[in-house]
Short mmCIF file of C-alpha atoms in Angstrom, two decimals:
data_model
loop_
_atom_site.label_atom_id
_atom_site.label_comp_id
_atom_site.label_asym_id
_atom_site.label_seq_id
_atom_site.Cartn_x
_atom_site.Cartn_y
_atom_site.Cartn_z
CA UNK A 1 14.66 -4.30 11.48
CA UNK A 2 13.22 -7.17 12.57
CA UNK A 3 14.27 -10.57 12.14
CA UNK A 4 14.49 -11.58 8.47
CA UNK A 5 11.05 -9.74 7.41
CA UNK A 6 12.78 -6.26 7.86
CA UNK A 7 10.77 -2.76 8.32
CA UNK A 8 7.41 -4.85 7.16
CA UNK A 9 6.45 -5.78 11.09
CA UNK A 10 4.51 -2.88 12.72
CA UNK A 11 5.73 -2.29 16.47
CA UNK A 12 2.62 -1.19 18.29
CA UNK A 13 -1.25 -2.14 17.31
CA UNK A 14 -2.89 -0.03 14.90
CA UNK A 15 -5.61 1.78 17.00
CA UNK A 16 -2.64 2.66 19.69
CA UNK A 17 -0.43 3.87 16.55
CA UNK A 18 -3.32 6.16 15.11
CA UNK A 19 -4.67 7.21 18.33
CA UNK A 20 -0.93 8.98 18.43
CA UNK A 21 -1.12 10.34 14.67
CA UNK A 22 -4.78 11.77 15.18
CA UNK A 23 -3.29 14.47 18.27
CA UNK A 24 -1.44 15.90 15.14
CA UNK A 25 -3.62 18.46 13.76
CA UNK A 26 -0.79 19.68 10.86
CA UNK A 27 -0.25 15.97 10.37
CA UNK A 28 -4.11 15.92 9.15
CA UNK A 29 -4.19 19.24 7.50
CA UNK A 30 -1.12 17.79 5.37
CA UNK A 31 -2.56 14.62 4.23
CA UNK A 32 -5.55 15.90 3.51
CA UNK A 33 -4.20 18.24 1.39
CA UNK A 34 -1.49 16.14 -0.98
CA UNK A 35 -4.20 12.76 -0.93
CA UNK A 36 -7.10 15.33 -2.25
CA UNK A 37 -4.53 16.94 -5.12
CA UNK A 38 -3.22 13.75 -6.06
CA UNK A 39 -6.51 11.61 -6.18
CA UNK A 40 -8.36 14.61 -8.04
CA UNK A 41 -5.45 14.52 -10.78
CA UNK A 42 -5.71 11.01 -11.02
CA UNK A 43 -9.98 10.94 -11.91
CA UNK A 44 -9.10 13.54 -14.38
CA UNK A 45 -6.58 11.53 -16.56
CA UNK A 46 -8.16 8.38 -15.99
CA UNK A 47 -11.26 9.70 -17.15
CA UNK A 48 -9.62 10.34 -20.52
CA UNK A 49 -8.80 6.66 -21.65
CA UNK A 50 -11.87 5.36 -22.89
CA UNK A 51 -10.86 1.82 -22.40
CA UNK A 52 -9.82 1.71 -18.93
CA UNK A 53 -11.66 -0.24 -17.53
CA UNK A 54 -10.13 -3.05 -19.77
CA UNK A 55 -6.73 -1.66 -19.34
CA UNK A 56 -7.28 -3.16 -15.19
CA UNK A 57 -8.30 -6.56 -16.41
CA UNK A 58 -5.49 -6.70 -18.62
CA UNK A 59 -3.12 -5.94 -15.82
CA UNK A 60 -4.80 -8.03 -13.02
CA UNK A 61 -4.71 -10.97 -15.65
CA UNK A 62 -1.05 -10.54 -16.90
CA UNK A 63 -0.54 -10.31 -13.21
CA UNK A 64 -2.18 -13.45 -12.44
CA UNK A 65 -0.38 -15.18 -15.22
CA UNK A 66 2.80 -14.06 -13.22
CA UNK A 67 1.50 -15.85 -9.95
CA UNK A 68 0.42 -18.64 -11.40
CA UNK A 69 3.92 -19.35 -13.40
CA UNK A 70 6.16 -17.55 -10.93
CA UNK A 71 8.99 -20.41 -10.48
CA UNK A 72 8.92 -21.08 -14.71
CA UNK A 73 9.18 -17.21 -15.22
CA UNK A 74 12.10 -16.28 -12.57
CA UNK A 75 14.36 -19.27 -14.62
CA UNK A 76 13.78 -17.70 -17.53
CA UNK A 77 14.00 -14.16 -16.02
CA UNK A 78 17.86 -15.09 -14.60
CA UNK A 79 18.58 -17.26 -17.98
CA UNK A 80 17.96 -13.86 -19.81
CA UNK A 81 19.40 -11.67 -17.27
CA UNK A 82 22.89 -13.61 -17.44
CA UNK A 83 23.17 -14.06 -20.78
CA UNK A 84 23.11 -10.32 -21.34
CA UNK A 85 25.91 -10.04 -18.48
CA UNK A 86 24.38 -9.31 -14.92
CA UNK A 87 25.00 -11.30 -11.94
CA UNK A 88 21.84 -12.68 -10.61
CA UNK A 89 22.16 -13.59 -7.05
CA UNK A 90 18.59 -15.03 -4.78
CA UNK A 91 17.85 -14.20 -0.98
CA UNK A 92 15.02 -15.39 1.05
CA UNK A 93 14.58 -12.76 3.04
CA UNK A 94 15.79 -9.35 4.45
CA UNK A 95 19.05 -10.81 6.15
CA UNK A 96 20.53 -12.79 3.27
CA UNK A 97 19.10 -9.49 0.76
CA UNK A 98 20.99 -7.62 2.75
CA UNK A 99 24.34 -9.52 3.36
CA UNK A 100 24.50 -9.85 -0.20
CA UNK A 101 24.25 -6.02 -1.22
CA UNK A 102 26.51 -5.57 1.92
CA UNK A 103 28.97 -7.90 0.63
CA UNK A 104 28.77 -6.46 -3.14
CA UNK A 105 29.34 -2.61 -1.94
CA UNK A 106 32.22 -3.81 0.26
CA UNK A 107 34.23 -5.69 -2.71
CA UNK A 108 34.37 -2.17 -4.49
CA UNK A 109 35.90 -0.34 -1.66
CA UNK A 110 33.33 2.28 -1.41
CA UNK A 111 31.93 3.66 1.49
CA UNK A 112 29.04 5.57 0.35
CA UNK A 113 26.07 4.22 -2.61
CA UNK A 114 23.44 6.63 -4.26
CA UNK A 115 20.07 5.45 -3.99
CA UNK A 116 16.81 5.39 -6.53
CA UNK A 117 13.35 5.62 -4.68
CA UNK A 118 13.06 1.55 -3.66
CA UNK A 119 10.61 -0.22 -1.67
CA UNK A 120 12.28 -3.40 -1.79
CA UNK A 121 15.35 -1.94 -0.13
CA UNK A 122 13.02 0.03 2.26
CA UNK A 123 11.32 -3.41 3.44
CA UNK A 124 14.27 -5.12 3.88
CA UNK A 125 16.04 -2.31 5.68
CA UNK A 126 19.25 -2.08 3.43
CA UNK A 127 20.06 1.69 4.69
CA UNK A 128 20.45 0.43 8.29
CA UNK A 129 22.57 -2.77 7.53
CA UNK A 130 25.08 -0.56 5.24
CA UNK A 131 25.08 1.62 7.97
CA UNK A 132 26.31 -0.99 10.39
CA UNK A 133 28.76 -1.89 7.60
CA UNK A 134 30.42 1.77 7.51
CA UNK A 135 28.78 2.48 4.19
CA UNK A 136 26.65 5.63 3.71
CA UNK A 137 23.51 5.43 1.33
CA UNK A 138 22.05 8.63 0.06
CA UNK A 139 18.56 8.66 -1.08
CA UNK A 140 18.43 10.87 -4.70
CA UNK A 141 14.32 11.08 -4.76
CA UNK A 142 13.55 14.23 -3.57
CA UNK A 143 11.05 13.17 -1.06
CA UNK A 144 13.24 10.56 0.28
CA UNK A 145 16.06 12.90 0.99
CA UNK A 146 13.65 15.40 2.99
CA UNK A 147 12.74 12.06 4.76
CA UNK A 148 16.48 11.00 5.25
CA UNK A 149 17.65 14.41 6.29
CA UNK A 150 14.94 14.39 9.10
CA UNK A 151 16.01 10.67 10.47
CA UNK A 152 12.59 9.92 9.60
CA UNK A 153 10.69 6.97 7.94
CA UNK A 154 8.43 7.75 4.74
CA UNK A 155 5.07 7.75 5.57
CA UNK A 156 3.38 7.07 1.47
CA UNK A 157 4.23 4.56 -1.20
CA UNK A 158 4.61 7.24 -3.56
CA UNK A 159 5.52 10.42 -1.61
CA UNK A 160 7.36 9.33 1.34
CA UNK A 161 7.21 13.08 2.58
CA UNK A 162 3.60 13.77 1.95
CA UNK A 163 3.26 14.70 5.84
CA UNK A 164 5.49 17.73 5.46
CA UNK A 165 4.55 20.65 4.60
CA UNK A 166 7.06 23.33 2.43
CA UNK A 167 7.86 25.67 5.56
CA UNK A 168 8.99 21.90 7.38
CA UNK A 169 11.10 20.91 4.57
CA UNK A 170 12.74 24.37 4.82
CA UNK A 171 13.62 23.70 8.07
CA UNK A 172 14.82 20.72 7.51
CA UNK A 173 16.89 21.60 4.73
CA UNK A 174 18.32 24.32 6.53
CA UNK A 175 19.41 22.59 9.80
CA UNK A 176 20.48 19.14 8.25
CA UNK A 177 21.52 19.53 4.56
CA UNK A 178 25.44 20.29 4.32
CA UNK A 179 26.13 23.35 2.68
CA UNK A 180 22.94 24.93 2.26
CA UNK A 181 22.69 28.85 2.38
CA UNK A 182 20.70 29.30 5.44
CA UNK A 183 20.10 33.01 4.97
CA UNK A 184 18.70 32.62 1.23
CA UNK A 185 16.92 29.53 1.46
CA UNK A 186 13.26 30.16 1.50
CA UNK A 187 10.11 27.56 1.41
CA UNK A 188 9.54 28.47 -2.23
CA UNK A 189 9.14 24.73 -4.65
CA UNK A 190 11.65 26.19 -6.93
CA UNK A 191 14.32 27.15 -3.98
CA UNK A 192 14.05 24.08 -2.12
CA UNK A 193 14.36 21.90 -5.46
CA UNK A 194 17.56 23.64 -6.27
CA UNK A 195 18.95 23.48 -2.47
CA UNK A 196 18.61 19.74 -3.39
CA UNK A 197 19.72 19.57 -6.98
CA UNK A 198 23.25 21.01 -5.37
CA UNK A 199 23.64 18.83 -3.16
CA UNK A 200 22.99 15.48 -5.08
CA UNK A 201 25.07 16.87 -8.20
CA UNK A 202 28.23 16.46 -6.20
CA UNK A 203 27.16 12.89 -4.96
CA UNK A 204 25.96 11.60 -8.06
CA UNK A 205 29.28 12.63 -9.69
CA UNK A 206 31.43 10.99 -7.16
CA UNK A 207 29.25 7.66 -6.99
CA UNK A 208 30.61 4.42 -7.91
CA UNK A 209 28.11 2.56 -7.11
CA UNK A 210 24.25 2.76 -7.56
CA UNK A 211 21.29 0.78 -5.66
CA UNK A 212 18.18 0.35 -7.11
CA UNK A 213 14.96 -0.90 -7.26
CA UNK A 214 12.63 -1.91 -10.15
CA UNK A 215 9.05 -1.46 -11.22
CA UNK A 216 9.18 -4.47 -13.54
CA UNK A 217 11.32 -7.61 -14.37
CA UNK A 218 10.76 -8.68 -17.96
CA UNK A 219 11.23 -12.43 -18.02
CA UNK A 220 11.53 -12.61 -21.48
CA UNK A 221 14.65 -10.38 -22.08
CA UNK A 222 16.01 -10.22 -18.40
CA UNK A 223 15.10 -6.40 -18.83
CA UNK A 224 14.45 -4.00 -15.23
CA UNK A 225 12.53 -1.11 -15.87
CA UNK A 226 12.33 2.19 -13.37
CA UNK A 227 9.51 4.80 -13.88
CA UNK A 228 10.34 8.22 -12.18
CA UNK A 229 9.39 11.59 -12.48
CA UNK A 230 12.66 13.88 -11.26
CA UNK A 231 15.19 12.39 -13.39
CA UNK A 232 17.79 11.50 -10.43
CA UNK A 233 16.90 7.81 -10.92
CA UNK A 234 18.16 8.05 -14.53
CA UNK A 235 21.40 9.88 -12.78
CA UNK A 236 22.06 6.49 -10.64
CA UNK A 237 21.53 3.99 -13.11
CA UNK A 238 24.03 5.60 -15.81
CA UNK A 239 26.79 7.55 -14.01
CA UNK A 240 28.18 5.12 -11.67
CA UNK A 241 30.67 1.83 -12.25
CA UNK A 242 28.43 -0.52 -10.39
CA UNK A 243 24.62 -0.88 -10.51
CA UNK A 244 23.21 -3.43 -7.80
CA UNK A 245 19.47 -3.69 -8.19
CA UNK A 246 17.38 -5.31 -5.80
CA UNK A 247 13.96 -7.10 -6.92
CA UNK A 248 10.94 -8.53 -5.24
CA UNK A 249 10.19 -11.96 -7.19
CA UNK A 250 6.38 -10.95 -7.70
CA UNK A 251 8.08 -8.07 -10.15
CA UNK A 252 8.24 -10.11 -13.34
CA UNK A 253 6.07 -9.71 -16.32
CA UNK A 254 6.36 -12.50 -19.18
CA UNK A 255 6.82 -10.41 -22.14
CA UNK A 256 8.12 -6.94 -23.32
CA UNK A 257 5.14 -6.17 -24.77
CA UNK A 258 3.17 -6.27 -21.25
CA UNK A 259 5.01 -3.10 -20.58
CA UNK A 260 2.49 -1.48 -23.06
CA UNK A 261 -0.66 -1.89 -20.40
CA UNK A 262 1.54 -1.09 -17.23
CA UNK A 263 2.88 2.10 -18.41
CA UNK A 264 -0.96 3.14 -18.92
CA UNK A 265 -1.62 1.82 -15.98
CA UNK A 266 0.84 2.90 -13.50
CA UNK A 267 1.58 6.89 -14.11
CA UNK A 268 -2.45 7.79 -14.21
CA UNK A 269 -2.77 5.45 -11.19
CA UNK A 270 0.23 6.82 -9.09
CA UNK A 271 1.11 10.98 -10.53
CA UNK A 272 -1.77 11.80 -12.00
CA UNK A 273 0.19 12.06 -15.41
CA UNK A 274 -0.63 10.37 -18.64
CA UNK A 275 3.06 9.19 -19.01
CA UNK A 276 6.14 9.26 -16.40
CA UNK A 277 8.90 11.84 -17.38
CA UNK A 278 11.54 9.54 -16.90
CA UNK A 279 11.27 5.29 -18.15
CA UNK A 280 14.57 3.53 -17.74
CA UNK A 281 15.51 0.39 -19.00
CA UNK A 282 18.79 -1.54 -18.82
CA UNK A 283 19.29 -5.21 -20.11
CA UNK A 284 22.71 -6.74 -18.61
CA UNK A 285 25.66 -4.92 -19.32
CA UNK A 286 26.65 -2.81 -22.71
CA UNK A 287 30.45 -2.12 -23.35
CA UNK A 288 31.47 1.75 -22.77
CA UNK A 289 28.01 2.74 -22.11
CA UNK A 290 26.76 2.77 -18.61
CA UNK A 291 27.35 0.45 -15.29
CA UNK A 292 29.75 -2.08 -16.49
CA UNK A 293 28.82 -4.28 -13.44
CA UNK A 294 25.01 -4.74 -12.92
CA UNK A 295 23.60 -7.23 -10.05
CA UNK A 296 20.61 -8.25 -9.48
CA UNK A 297 19.22 -9.46 -6.15
CA UNK A 298 15.83 -11.08 -6.35
CA UNK A 299 14.18 -11.57 -2.80
CA UNK A 300 11.42 -13.36 -1.62
CA UNK A 301 10.96 -11.93 1.89
CA UNK A 302 7.54 -13.73 2.73
CA UNK A 303 6.15 -13.49 -1.10
CA UNK A 304 6.09 -17.33 -1.03
CA UNK A 305 4.05 -17.61 1.73
CA UNK A 306 1.77 -14.88 0.48
CA UNK A 307 1.50 -16.88 -2.75
CA UNK A 308 0.09 -20.01 -1.12
CA UNK A 309 -3.22 -18.39 0.33
CA UNK A 310 -5.32 -18.66 -2.85
CA UNK A 311 -7.49 -15.15 -1.57
CA UNK A 312 -4.42 -13.43 -0.43
CA UNK A 313 -1.79 -13.85 -3.23
CA UNK A 314 -3.77 -10.80 -5.33
CA UNK A 315 -1.82 -8.75 -2.70
CA UNK A 316 1.03 -9.63 -5.03
CA UNK A 317 -0.04 -8.16 -8.33
CA UNK A 318 0.35 -4.56 -6.67
CA UNK A 319 2.79 -1.99 -8.84
CA UNK A 320 3.43 0.56 -5.57
CA UNK A 321 0.77 3.24 -7.50
CA UNK A 322 -0.59 4.23 -4.10
CA UNK A 323 -3.94 5.10 -5.47
CA UNK A 324 -5.29 2.99 -2.77
CA UNK A 325 -3.63 5.11 0.05
CA UNK A 326 -4.64 8.36 -1.38
CA UNK A 327 -8.90 7.51 -1.14
CA UNK A 328 -9.09 5.66 1.77
CA UNK A 329 -10.26 7.65 4.41
CA UNK A 330 -8.46 6.08 7.27
CA UNK A 331 -5.03 6.62 5.67
CA UNK A 332 -6.15 10.12 5.14
CA UNK A 333 -6.71 10.86 8.85
CA UNK A 334 -3.73 8.95 10.34
CA UNK A 335 -0.92 8.83 7.60
CA UNK A 336 1.45 6.42 7.14
CA UNK A 337 3.76 6.11 10.27
CA UNK A 338 0.51 4.70 12.35
CA UNK A 339 0.74 0.85 9.96
CA UNK A 340 4.58 0.45 11.47
CA UNK A 341 5.19 -0.99 7.91
CA UNK A 342 7.18 0.68 5.06
CA UNK A 343 3.54 -0.57 3.27
CA UNK A 344 0.97 1.72 4.76
CA UNK A 345 -2.68 2.44 3.61
CA UNK A 346 -4.62 -0.49 2.51
CA UNK A 347 -2.44 -2.56 0.77
CA UNK A 348 0.12 -2.20 3.44
CA UNK A 349 -3.11 -3.79 5.59
CA UNK A 350 -3.42 -6.83 3.64
CA UNK A 351 0.23 -7.22 1.90
CA UNK A 352 2.40 -6.79 5.53
CA UNK A 353 0.58 -9.47 7.28
CA UNK A 354 0.90 -12.02 4.73
CA UNK A 355 4.41 -11.13 4.13
CA UNK A 356 5.26 -11.66 7.86
CA UNK A 357 2.82 -13.91 9.05
CA UNK A 358 -0.11 -12.54 11.07
CA UNK A 359 1.67 -13.33 15.02
CA UNK A 360 4.74 -10.63 13.76
CA UNK A 361 4.55 -8.06 16.17
CA UNK A 362 1.26 -6.08 16.05
CA UNK A 363 0.79 -7.04 12.29
CA UNK A 364 -2.21 -8.82 13.16
CA UNK A 365 -4.08 -5.74 13.83
CA UNK A 366 -3.67 -4.18 10.68
CA UNK A 367 -6.54 -5.62 8.97
CA UNK A 368 -8.95 -3.85 10.83
CA UNK A 369 -7.69 -0.80 9.82
CA UNK A 370 -10.19 -0.12 7.22
CA UNK A 371 -13.81 1.01 6.96
CA UNK A 372 -14.45 -1.73 3.92
CA UNK A 373 -15.73 1.41 2.17
CA UNK A 374 -14.31 -0.29 -1.06
CA UNK A 375 -12.88 2.64 -2.30
CA UNK A 376 -9.45 0.86 -2.37
CA UNK A 377 -10.97 -1.59 -4.83
CA UNK A 378 -12.25 0.75 -7.23
CA UNK A 379 -8.89 2.69 -7.64
CA UNK A 380 -6.88 -0.11 -7.79
CA UNK A 381 -5.39 -0.30 -11.77
CA UNK A 382 -5.02 -4.27 -11.17
CA UNK A 383 -8.20 -4.95 -9.50
CA UNK A 384 -7.06 -6.39 -6.20
CA UNK A 385 -9.86 -6.64 -4.36
CA UNK A 386 -8.61 -5.44 -0.89
CA UNK A 387 -11.74 -5.47 1.15
CA UNK A 388 -11.77 -9.58 0.47
CA UNK A 389 -8.65 -9.46 1.86
CA UNK A 390 -9.24 -7.64 4.71
CA UNK A 391 -12.43 -9.73 5.51
CA UNK A 392 -10.35 -12.91 4.73
CA UNK A 393 -7.41 -11.84 6.90
CA UNK A 394 -9.52 -10.95 9.86
CA UNK A 395 -11.43 -14.36 9.68
CA UNK A 396 -8.13 -16.47 9.41
CA UNK A 397 -6.65 -14.26 11.91
CA UNK A 398 -9.53 -14.93 14.98
CA UNK A 399 -9.64 -18.70 14.10
CA UNK A 400 -5.76 -19.12 14.32
CA UNK A 401 -5.77 -17.34 18.01
CA UNK A 402 -8.63 -19.19 19.01
CA UNK A 403 -8.04 -22.73 17.32
CA UNK A 404 -11.32 -23.09 16.28
CA UNK A 405 -14.12 -21.12 14.27
CA UNK A 406 -14.65 -17.88 16.21
CA UNK A 407 -18.19 -17.18 17.53
CA UNK A 408 -18.65 -14.62 14.72
CA UNK A 409 -18.46 -16.99 12.04
CA UNK A 410 -20.72 -19.18 14.32
CA UNK A 411 -23.29 -16.03 14.73
CA UNK A 412 -23.03 -15.60 11.07
CA UNK A 413 -23.59 -18.70 9.94
CA UNK A 414 -26.91 -18.27 12.23
CA UNK A 415 -27.93 -15.16 10.91
CA UNK A 416 -27.20 -16.72 7.23
CA UNK A 417 -29.87 -19.58 8.19
CA UNK A 418 -32.44 -16.86 9.52
CA UNK A 419 -32.00 -14.60 6.68
CA UNK A 420 -32.94 -17.71 3.98
CA UNK A 421 -36.54 -17.48 5.04
CA UNK A 422 -38.90 -14.96 5.06
CA UNK A 423 -40.98 -16.13 8.10
CA UNK A 424 -37.79 -16.89 9.87
CA UNK A 425 -36.26 -13.09 9.49
CA UNK A 426 -39.49 -11.51 10.26
CA UNK A 427 -40.13 -13.67 13.45
CA UNK A 428 -36.24 -12.38 14.39
CA UNK A 429 -37.16 -8.71 13.35
CA UNK A 430 -40.17 -8.83 15.86
CA UNK A 431 -37.99 -10.50 18.63
CA UNK A 432 -35.35 -7.90 18.47
CA UNK A 433 -37.76 -5.28 18.52
CA UNK A 434 -39.27 -6.55 21.72
CA UNK A 435 -35.72 -7.27 23.13
CA UNK A 436 -34.70 -3.91 22.28
CA UNK A 437 -37.57 -1.82 23.92
CA UNK A 438 -36.02 -1.37 27.49
CA UNK A 439 -32.79 0.04 25.12
CA UNK A 440 -35.05 2.24 23.58
CA UNK A 441 -36.51 3.93 26.57
CA UNK A 442 -32.72 4.18 27.53
CA UNK A 443 -31.11 5.83 24.48
CA UNK A 444 -34.15 8.14 23.41
CA UNK A 445 -34.19 9.70 20.05
CA UNK A 446 -30.67 8.99 19.60
CA UNK A 447 -31.41 4.92 18.60
CA UNK A 448 -28.31 3.92 19.66
CA UNK A 449 -26.51 2.25 22.24
CA UNK A 450 -22.58 3.53 23.00
CA UNK A 451 -21.50 0.43 25.56
CA UNK A 452 -22.62 -3.01 25.41
CA UNK A 453 -21.58 -5.57 27.89
CA UNK A 454 -19.12 -8.69 27.12
CA UNK A 455 -19.38 -9.96 24.51
CA UNK A 456 -20.81 -7.21 22.49
CA UNK A 457 -18.56 -5.16 24.14
CA UNK A 458 -16.20 -5.56 21.16
CA UNK A 459 -18.15 -3.68 18.68
CA UNK A 460 -18.79 -1.17 20.67
CA UNK A 461 -15.38 -0.34 21.74
CA UNK A 462 -15.10 1.35 18.75
CA UNK A 463 -18.57 2.67 16.91
CA UNK A 464 -21.88 2.87 18.41
CA UNK A 465 -24.98 -0.06 17.81
CA UNK A 466 -27.92 0.94 16.24
CA UNK A 467 -30.83 -0.93 17.67
CA UNK A 468 -33.98 -2.38 15.33
CA UNK A 469 -36.40 0.09 13.84
CA UNK A 470 -39.24 0.90 15.56
CA UNK A 471 -40.91 -0.06 12.27
CA UNK A 472 -39.63 -2.62 9.60
CA UNK A 473 -40.10 -1.37 6.12
CA UNK A 474 -42.53 -4.44 5.16
CA UNK A 475 -44.39 -3.33 8.14
CA UNK A 476 -44.73 0.23 6.76
CA UNK A 477 -45.42 -0.73 3.53
CA UNK A 478 -48.16 -3.19 4.24
CA UNK A 479 -49.64 0.04 6.74
CA UNK A 480 -49.84 2.41 3.65
CA UNK A 481 -51.06 0.05 1.52
CA UNK A 482 -53.90 -0.59 3.69
CA UNK A 483 -54.63 2.96 3.97
CA UNK A 484 -54.31 3.19 0.76
CA UNK A 485 -56.95 0.89 -0.20
CA UNK A 486 -59.22 1.03 2.66
CA UNK A 487 -57.64 -2.31 4.12
CA UNK A 488 -58.35 -4.56 1.38
CA UNK A 489 -55.56 -5.49 -1.67
CA UNK A 490 -56.39 -4.45 -5.34
#
């Protein structure tokens, strides 16, 4: 955990971390198989919805309304939650959030808690903070449990153990899961699920405190919502005496009716399902039913700073579906650990640097972890224009480090001037062809330069530089026209 931001600071520059992950052939095979399976399922169920694009636009509009009225909606949520019997706490950063949750658990006298899968608690480094206080946090989501037993970190927002295959999972269970029958344990999915079920059932029945996040927080009613596929979250939300929910402030929805849109968008975009098998909603405390003490910890942790950026703020629309990860060619090859943050993939590349500031760790390298192909925008259920934000963060980072507009921006402005006039553009192309003639002789038929001198070496460090075409389209067309009409125009 780093400072007051938690586990969203990349310790290594992305190129360095990615190079290490690329050397793992088994990892790449696991990632390719899993991401292709999930995205193919998503395409099938999205294709069933005739108004999918209208739903996307509705989701984006609702989230933008939240961002425009966040202070007002937060106060409305707090008042409604308190009126329903909850206690609301506020945390400016991960340090405050961890201190609040740790203190609440200590007040109960418990030394063990069960947890619903939660990106917010991973973000703030809650498990580590609880461990320092002598409190064991048991992950109950199957994939999170695998990662915890392996003493590893998640590599995917939705499927944290995506980098493991079932043989590797069987070995983890056999060596790390207490009480498992190693002799009879196979790598069949049913056998692995049964082993996890037996292990967790005892934890559910003995737990006095549970910790959750929330997919949505309804300002109108003070209601929290969690969607899941396994039912382990439901056990955590109903059996313990005390429930502590850690919620990012951007999880708000203005009204209960807004859930209609997101309960269609989220399952199709995340797991490729028409609806989530388990949708749990809770509002305050109900005497004799479920937890009798509810604490809600509202966490900022850099979200206010992100909100202040008129371009970058759209990242706060994110509903953590992971659709952008599953279509990203970069993520598919390097996995989540290369990003160094609990938020990997395209969304992590724009969210982590904004929440921590670009100078935190190696986060300034994350906006470059993309080909800018645009597949992430097409897949995003709330229409976050991730390529636009990536370019924005790259330019902002370059300008900030140099204290003045970068040479790249100056060059682009010059190119813009050239390309606004047909004659200037044609003259520039002729000059480029003449200037590249010696290089064309060196490169031969390949027509690409692998190494250029400084400052152009920054380009060829990670890609080849194509030479200008020997003949432009306009020249080719003019020659074709002459040959067709005998040198004249019709």
